[in-house]
Amino acid sequence: GVDWRERVKRNCDVFHDVQNYRQDHIGLARYIHDQKIHILMEWDGYARQGERAQGLFTLRPAPVQIWHQEYLGTSGAQYVDYLFTDKITSPPRLQHLYVEKLIYLPNHFFSKGHAVQKEVRVPTMEYPPKKNPYKPG
């Protein structure tokens, strides 16, 4: 796999390690506010039962909140300002169905897309046998 955390750290000016706030949405919201972070981006959307997005974003810790989700459609949430998408996934003629303003990416909305990553192996149709099969027990 690809270590997204390391890739993000290498490609941003400031990286805030907030792992200590994993189960503390209020503490994380205070941290974001105290650091004067202006743009907050959620990469998981409703993944993991939406615990981060619904817990943190509803507290509105940043003035601009963006979802880059692995879910195709609107969040339906008034606390999400923008949504990364593309014109295939979210046709401009359907913008009125979204509560978010749409930020159109030119080629593909899924920035973690395997099609553009050279470090991800190309899929094949060959399935080698598993060396250590599971044993019932």
XYZ file of C-alpha atoms in Angstrom:
137
model
C 0.000 0.000 0.000
C 0.846 3.656 -0.015
C 1.518 5.591 3.169
C -0.798 8.578 2.647
C 0.231 10.213 5.876
C 3.878 10.379 4.784
C 2.917 11.651 1.339
C 0.814 14.447 2.839
C 3.585 15.376 5.298
C 6.090 15.694 2.450
C 3.803 17.899 0.382
C 2.503 20.512 2.796
C 4.008 23.512 4.551
C 2.731 22.594 8.030
C 1.626 19.176 9.253
C -0.254 18.842 12.536
C -0.004 15.412 14.133
C -3.306 15.062 15.984
C -3.332 11.330 16.665
C -3.633 12.048 20.384
C -7.093 13.512 19.724
C -8.409 10.414 17.966
C -11.365 9.966 20.350
C -11.623 13.582 21.485
C -13.560 15.669 18.948
C -13.957 18.599 21.322
C -10.242 18.676 22.165
C -9.358 18.465 18.478
C -11.814 21.257 17.616
C -10.194 23.448 20.283
C -6.723 22.637 18.940
C -7.755 23.509 15.361
C -9.333 26.760 16.550
C -6.346 27.704 18.745
C -3.929 27.029 15.864
C -6.027 29.376 13.703
C -6.396 26.776 10.975
C -8.558 28.349 8.280
C -9.232 25.389 6.014
C -10.097 21.972 7.393
C -10.287 19.023 5.049
C -11.862 15.653 5.829
C -10.494 12.759 3.784
C -12.805 10.007 4.975
C -16.305 11.436 4.686
C -18.704 8.876 6.082
C -16.060 6.142 6.252
C -15.628 4.616 9.705
C -19.305 5.323 10.383
C -18.582 9.044 9.869
C -17.325 9.372 13.424
C -14.721 12.006 12.602
C -16.716 14.003 10.098
C -19.892 14.109 12.138
C -18.133 14.570 15.463
C -15.551 17.163 14.486
C -17.069 19.028 11.547
C -20.333 19.723 13.354
C -18.341 21.737 15.901
C -17.198 24.018 13.013
C -13.593 24.493 14.226
C -12.451 26.127 10.952
C -14.110 28.823 8.847
C -13.831 26.725 5.661
C -14.545 22.982 5.785
C -14.030 20.714 2.793
C -14.901 17.081 2.213
C -12.859 14.934 -0.045
C -14.856 11.824 0.375
C -14.857 8.348 -0.949
C -18.621 8.632 -1.081
C -20.240 9.801 -4.308
C -22.809 12.446 -3.539
C -23.643 15.269 -1.213
C -22.954 15.036 2.493
C -26.292 16.716 3.121
C -24.591 18.550 5.971
C -24.749 22.300 6.519
C -21.298 22.199 8.133
C -19.524 21.141 4.914
C -18.746 24.115 2.674
C -17.047 22.475 -0.302
C -16.745 19.052 -1.885
C -13.985 17.850 -4.216
C -15.480 16.117 -7.223
C -15.301 15.922 -11.011
C -17.766 16.614 -13.800
C -18.514 12.926 -14.349
C -19.273 12.173 -10.707
C -21.160 15.431 -10.109
C -22.420 16.883 -13.401
C -22.707 20.696 -13.316
C -26.396 20.428 -14.236
C -26.976 18.676 -10.873
C -25.182 21.199 -8.655
C -28.511 22.289 -7.192
C -28.793 18.866 -5.515
C -25.693 19.474 -3.376
C -25.551 21.488 -0.167
C -21.811 22.010 -0.745
C -20.142 24.199 -3.337
C -18.352 21.913 -5.770
C -14.634 22.088 -6.483
C -14.096 20.312 -9.780
C -10.821 18.464 -10.249
C -9.780 18.163 -13.903
C -9.358 14.420 -14.357
C -10.576 12.393 -11.423
C -12.148 13.351 -8.096
C -10.433 10.562 -6.166
C -7.026 12.082 -5.408
C -5.963 8.848 -3.805
C -6.783 7.158 -7.121
C -4.586 4.238 -8.029
C -4.589 5.186 -11.706
C -2.139 8.019 -11.107
C 0.210 6.392 -8.601
C 3.318 4.789 -9.943
C 4.079 3.114 -6.595
C 0.861 1.080 -6.738
C 1.235 -2.121 -8.727
C -0.824 -2.480 -11.847
C -3.683 -4.967 -11.289
C -3.410 -8.310 -13.023
C -5.760 -11.200 -13.641
C -3.305 -13.676 -12.120
C -4.133 -14.933 -8.664
C -1.248 -16.866 -7.140
C -2.258 -19.505 -4.595
C -2.044 -18.445 -0.975
C 1.070 -19.885 0.643
C -0.386 -20.109 4.146
C -4.030 -21.089 3.800
C -6.316 -20.487 6.755
C -6.974 -23.472 8.966
C -10.254 -23.931 10.758
C -9.979 -23.976 14.476
